mmCIF file of C-alpha atoms in Angstrom:
data_model
loop_
_atom_site.group_PDB
_atom_site.id
_atom_site.type_symbol
_atom_site.label_atom_id
_atom_site.label_comp_id
_atom_site.label_asym_id
_atom_site.label_seq_id
_atom_site.Cartn_x
_atom_site.Cartn_y
_atom_site.Cartn_z
ATOM 1 C CA MET A 187 -10.157 4.277 -48.035
ATOM 2 C CA ALA A 188 -9.155 7.479 -46.397
ATOM 3 C CA SER A 189 -11.588 6.893 -43.558
ATOM 4 C CA THR A 190 -10.333 3.338 -43.119
ATOM 5 C CA ALA A 191 -6.745 4.584 -42.983
ATOM 6 C CA ALA A 192 -7.722 7.148 -40.428
ATOM 7 C CA GLY A 193 -9.368 4.461 -38.340
ATOM 8 C CA LYS A 194 -6.238 2.401 -38.373
ATOM 9 C CA GLN A 195 -4.130 5.219 -37.003
ATOM 10 C CA ARG A 196 -2.883 4.448 -33.507
ATOM 11 C CA ILE A 197 -4.104 6.680 -30.747
ATOM 12 C CA PRO A 198 -1.080 7.949 -28.846
ATOM 13 C CA LYS A 199 -0.946 6.872 -25.194
ATOM 14 C CA VAL A 200 -1.312 9.620 -22.664
ATOM 15 C CA ALA A 201 1.635 9.646 -20.263
ATOM 16 C CA LYS A 202 0.636 9.166 -16.648
ATOM 17 C CA VAL A 203 1.452 12.207 -14.582
ATOM 18 C CA LYS A 204 3.136 11.334 -11.297
ATOM 19 C CA ASN A 205 1.743 12.806 -8.104
ATOM 20 C CA LYS A 206 3.309 16.234 -7.890
ATOM 21 C CA ALA A 207 2.288 16.758 -4.292
ATOM 22 C CA PRO A 208 5.299 17.095 -1.939
ATOM 23 C CA ALA A 209 6.392 13.906 -0.205
ATOM 24 C CA GLU A 210 5.270 13.518 3.399
ATOM 25 C CA VAL A 211 8.893 13.400 4.486
ATOM 26 C CA GLN A 212 11.261 15.692 2.669
ATOM 27 C CA ILE A 213 14.769 14.230 2.672
ATOM 28 C CA THR A 214 17.339 16.973 2.426
ATOM 29 C CA ALA A 215 20.839 16.691 1.058
ATOM 30 C CA GLU A 216 22.179 17.437 4.542
ATOM 31 C CA GLN A 217 20.197 14.509 5.960
ATOM 32 C CA LEU A 218 21.534 12.131 3.310
ATOM 33 C CA LEU A 219 25.077 13.240 4.035
ATOM 34 C CA ARG A 220 24.550 12.849 7.757
ATOM 35 C CA GLU A 221 23.136 9.341 7.366
ATOM 36 C CA ALA A 222 26.049 8.390 5.118
ATOM 37 C CA LYS A 223 28.468 9.687 7.737
ATOM 38 C CA GLU A 224 26.676 7.729 10.481
ATOM 39 C CA ARG A 225 26.920 4.519 8.441
ATOM 40 C CA GLU A 226 30.592 5.213 7.915
ATOM 41 C CA LEU A 227 31.100 5.646 11.649
ATOM 42 C CA GLU A 228 29.288 2.386 12.357
ATOM 43 C CA LEU A 229 31.769 0.550 10.146
ATOM 44 C CA LEU A 230 34.802 2.049 11.825
ATOM 45 C CA PRO A 231 36.492 -0.153 14.453
ATOM 46 C CA PRO A 232 36.258 1.065 18.082
ATOM 47 C CA PRO A 233 39.199 3.174 19.248
ATOM 48 C CA PRO A 234 41.909 1.183 20.992
ATOM 49 C CA LYS A 235 41.840 1.167 24.778
ATOM 50 C CA GLN A 236 44.217 3.660 26.272
ATOM 51 C CA LYS A 237 47.289 1.993 27.674
ATOM 52 C CA ILE A 238 49.136 3.878 30.376
ATOM 53 C CA THR A 239 52.785 2.994 30.225
ATOM 54 C CA ASP A 240 54.429 5.191 32.848
ATOM 55 C CA LYS A 241 53.778 7.214 35.983
ATOM 56 C CA GLU A 242 53.717 10.533 34.146
ATOM 57 C CA GLU A 243 51.010 9.294 31.789
ATOM 58 C CA LEU A 244 49.034 7.978 34.751
ATOM 59 C CA ASN A 245 49.195 11.347 36.473
ATOM 60 C CA ASP A 246 48.076 13.097 33.284
ATOM 61 C CA TYR A 247 45.168 10.681 32.998
ATOM 62 C CA LYS A 248 44.138 11.314 36.614
ATOM 63 C CA LEU A 249 44.308 15.078 36.119
ATOM 64 C CA ARG A 250 42.119 14.906 33.014
ATOM 65 C CA LYS A 251 39.545 12.710 34.732
ATOM 66 C CA ARG A 252 39.456 14.877 37.856
ATOM 67 C CA LYS A 253 39.020 18.004 35.762
ATOM 68 C CA GLY A 254 36.102 16.346 33.966
ATOM 69 C CA PHE A 255 34.446 15.380 37.254
ATOM 70 C CA GLU A 256 34.995 18.821 38.754
ATOM 71 C CA ASP A 257 33.541 20.480 35.628
ATOM 72 C CA ASN A 258 30.425 18.298 35.897
ATOM 73 C CA ILE A 259 30.004 19.193 39.557
ATOM 74 C CA ARG A 260 30.468 22.883 38.863
ATOM 75 C CA LYS A 261 27.777 22.785 36.161
ATOM 76 C CA ASN A 262 25.357 20.550 38.107
ATOM 77 C CA ARG A 263 26.223 20.993 41.761
ATOM 78 C CA THR A 264 22.974 19.527 43.087
ATOM 79 C CA VAL A 265 23.099 16.331 40.976
ATOM 80 C CA ILE A 266 24.335 13.971 43.694
ATOM 81 C CA SER A 267 24.961 11.088 41.272
ATOM 82 C CA ASN A 268 27.858 13.131 39.805
ATOM 83 C CA TRP A 269 29.468 13.353 43.245
ATOM 84 C CA ILE A 270 28.998 9.625 43.869
ATOM 85 C CA LYS A 271 30.545 8.674 40.501
ATOM 86 C CA TYR A 272 33.509 10.929 41.266
ATOM 87 C CA ALA A 273 34.032 9.405 44.726
ATOM 88 C CA GLN A 274 33.678 5.853 43.402
ATOM 89 C CA TRP A 275 36.266 6.554 40.708
ATOM 90 C CA GLU A 276 38.723 7.802 43.332
ATOM 91 C CA GLU A 277 38.005 4.723 45.429
ATOM 92 C CA SER A 278 38.749 2.496 42.399
ATOM 93 C CA LEU A 279 42.240 4.026 42.396
ATOM 94 C CA GLN A 280 42.581 3.225 46.120
ATOM 95 C CA GLU A 281 42.419 6.971 46.807
ATOM 96 C CA VAL A 282 40.145 6.529 49.829
ATOM 97 C CA GLN A 283 41.084 9.843 51.418
ATOM 98 C CA ARG A 284 40.202 11.701 48.216
ATOM 99 C CA ALA A 285 36.932 9.782 47.940
ATOM 100 C CA ARG A 286 36.136 10.648 51.562
ATOM 101 C CA SER A 287 36.742 14.326 50.847
ATOM 102 C CA ILE A 288 34.358 14.201 47.864
ATOM 103 C CA TYR A 289 31.613 12.580 49.961
ATOM 104 C CA GLU A 290 32.027 15.246 52.627
ATOM 105 C CA ARG A 291 31.765 18.004 49.998
ATOM 106 C CA ALA A 292 28.621 16.338 48.637
ATOM 107 C CA LEU A 293 27.063 16.222 52.118
ATOM 108 C CA ASP A 294 27.617 19.968 52.366
ATOM 109 C CA VAL A 295 25.403 20.252 49.284
ATOM 110 C CA ASP A 296 22.681 17.800 50.387
ATOM 111 C CA HIS A 297 23.010 16.305 53.870
ATOM 112 C CA ARG A 298 19.543 14.725 53.683
ATOM 113 C CA ASN A 299 20.297 12.521 50.684
ATOM 114 C CA ILE A 300 19.854 8.903 51.832
ATOM 115 C CA THR A 301 21.805 7.326 48.958
ATOM 116 C CA LEU A 302 24.781 9.565 49.658
ATOM 117 C CA TRP A 303 25.046 8.431 53.294
ATOM 118 C CA LEU A 304 24.646 4.782 52.285
ATOM 119 C CA LYS A 305 27.347 4.927 49.593
ATOM 120 C CA TYR A 306 29.713 6.789 51.894
ATOM 121 C CA ALA A 307 29.335 4.333 54.776
ATOM 122 C CA GLU A 308 29.534 1.320 52.468
ATOM 123 C CA MET A 309 32.822 2.596 51.045
ATOM 124 C CA GLU A 310 34.307 2.827 54.527
ATOM 125 C CA MET A 311 33.051 -0.654 55.425
ATOM 126 C CA LYS A 312 34.408 -2.125 52.177
ATOM 127 C CA ASN A 313 37.825 -0.667 52.985
ATOM 128 C CA ARG A 314 37.647 -1.962 56.579
ATOM 129 C CA GLN A 315 37.615 1.544 58.032
ATOM 130 C CA VAL A 316 35.494 0.575 61.035
ATOM 131 C CA ASN A 317 35.764 3.782 63.042
ATOM 132 C CA HIS A 318 35.009 5.905 59.988
ATOM 133 C CA SER A 319 31.997 3.694 59.259
ATOM 134 C CA ARG A 320 30.708 4.116 62.806
ATOM 135 C CA ASN A 321 31.153 7.853 62.566
ATOM 136 C CA ILE A 322 29.136 8.033 59.334
ATOM 137 C CA TRP A 323 26.307 5.809 60.583
ATOM 138 C CA ASP A 324 26.161 7.807 63.805
ATOM 139 C CA ARG A 325 25.882 11.084 61.893
ATOM 140 C CA ALA A 326 23.301 9.603 59.529
ATOM 141 C CA ILE A 327 20.953 8.362 62.284
ATOM 142 C CA THR A 328 21.305 11.672 64.115
ATOM 143 C CA ILE A 329 20.325 13.718 61.067
ATOM 144 C CA LEU A 330 17.763 11.270 59.629
ATOM 145 C CA PRO A 331 16.542 9.129 62.558
ATOM 146 C CA ARG A 332 13.414 7.983 60.708
ATOM 147 C CA VAL A 333 15.370 6.237 57.955
ATOM 148 C CA ASN A 334 15.208 2.631 59.170
ATOM 149 C CA GLN A 335 17.745 1.468 56.594
ATOM 150 C CA PHE A 336 20.503 3.320 58.442
ATOM 151 C CA TRP A 337 19.673 1.621 61.743
ATOM 152 C CA TYR A 338 19.431 -1.836 60.179
ATOM 153 C CA LYS A 339 22.823 -1.477 58.502
ATOM 154 C CA TYR A 340 24.439 0.044 61.580
ATOM 155 C CA THR A 341 23.263 -2.751 63.921
ATOM 156 C CA TYR A 342 24.171 -5.407 61.335
ATOM 157 C CA MET A 343 27.703 -4.028 61.048
ATOM 158 C CA GLU A 344 28.234 -4.001 64.813
ATOM 159 C CA GLU A 345 26.932 -7.549 65.181
ATOM 160 C CA MET A 346 29.129 -8.809 62.320
ATOM 161 C CA LEU A 347 32.106 -7.232 64.102
ATOM 162 C CA GLY A 348 31.166 -9.131 67.253
ATOM 163 C CA ASN A 349 30.468 -5.898 69.088
ATOM 164 C CA VAL A 350 27.378 -7.136 70.923
ATOM 165 C CA ALA A 351 27.370 -4.343 73.513
ATOM 166 C CA GLY A 352 27.729 -1.685 70.794
ATOM 167 C CA CYS A 353 24.976 -3.290 68.739
ATOM 168 C CA ARG A 354 22.643 -3.340 71.745
ATOM 169 C CA GLN A 355 23.374 0.327 72.383
ATOM 170 C CA VAL A 356 22.406 1.224 68.796
ATOM 171 C CA PHE A 357 19.190 -0.794 69.107
ATOM 172 C CA GLU A 358 18.310 1.000 72.345
ATOM 173 C CA ARG A 359 18.812 4.381 70.681
ATOM 174 C CA TRP A 360 16.646 3.229 67.796
ATOM 175 C CA MET A 361 13.779 2.095 70.022
ATOM 176 C CA GLU A 362 13.628 5.560 71.584
ATOM 177 C CA TRP A 363 12.195 6.727 68.251
ATOM 178 C CA GLU A 364 9.385 4.177 68.539
ATOM 179 C CA PRO A 365 9.976 2.694 65.074
ATOM 180 C CA GLU A 366 7.897 0.212 63.073
ATOM 181 C CA GLU A 367 7.038 -3.255 64.396
ATOM 182 C CA GLN A 368 9.759 -4.997 62.347
ATOM 183 C CA ALA A 369 12.452 -2.955 64.092
ATOM 184 C CA TRP A 370 11.270 -4.176 67.518
ATOM 185 C CA HIS A 371 11.279 -7.760 66.271
ATOM 186 C CA SER A 372 14.844 -7.297 65.011
ATOM 187 C CA TYR A 373 15.928 -6.142 68.455
ATOM 188 C CA ILE A 374 14.142 -9.047 70.197
ATOM 189 C CA ASN A 375 15.678 -11.584 67.788
ATOM 190 C CA PHE A 376 19.098 -10.057 68.397
ATOM 191 C CA GLU A 377 18.781 -10.606 72.144
ATOM 192 C CA LEU A 378 17.471 -14.136 71.653
ATOM 193 C CA ARG A 379 20.497 -14.973 69.495
ATOM 194 C CA TYR A 380 22.659 -14.172 72.522
ATOM 195 C CA LYS A 381 20.362 -16.058 74.938
ATOM 196 C CA GLU A 382 19.201 -12.861 76.610
ATOM 197 C CA VAL A 383 15.668 -14.174 77.141
ATOM 198 C CA ASP A 384 14.725 -11.845 80.003
ATOM 199 C CA LYS A 385 15.978 -8.789 78.119
ATOM 200 C CA ALA A 386 14.046 -9.948 75.018
ATOM 201 C CA ARG A 387 10.882 -10.251 77.130
ATOM 202 C CA SER A 388 11.335 -6.734 78.520
ATOM 203 C CA ILE A 389 11.785 -5.363 74.978
ATOM 204 C CA TYR A 390 8.550 -7.016 73.928
ATOM 205 C CA GLU A 391 6.762 -5.463 76.899
ATOM 206 C CA LYS A 392 8.117 -2.027 75.942
ATOM 207 C CA TYR A 393 6.863 -2.536 72.412
ATOM 208 C CA ILE A 394 3.382 -3.474 73.652
ATOM 209 C CA LEU A 395 3.278 -0.347 75.811
ATOM 210 C CA SER A 396 4.607 1.980 73.110
#
């Protein structure tokens, strides 16, 4: 009987031991708190847009923005995109003279930056400052005569203004640099638009001989 009773005794189950090896990613209390804070921030509504109610507030706003731009330039003087953003912001306030001054300062830093010349000239054109635009294009093609984009934009501007003689003069200066074939074709097509067939023929002959 005793042996039968012993046989009927239940064998206790052995508890499974969980893997005690450290988790591949250890999540710290700081990380949990940070994630909770991030979720909280996501739920917060965006801050209201700043409304400027009077001239004094507007001036304060301008001063703060200008200080921010100047600080960025001081820290990263050679990052031309910072200069362009600054000038474009001034232009958005109709402060063209200030924007012009910023572009000139930027050119002192990097006068061979193509984008800088383009943005500067385009600002002047957008604000109908024709003489300023001419001055910038003229400087640009003098410093970087191999940048065809400058010549194309310069001749296009003069033609759009109806300044045929001025446009022709720019083309003639351009051809002295013996540019790519497309540039010659642009000049020929320009003359043909104004029925200058003989002049167009002579340009073609120059191109063949170049």
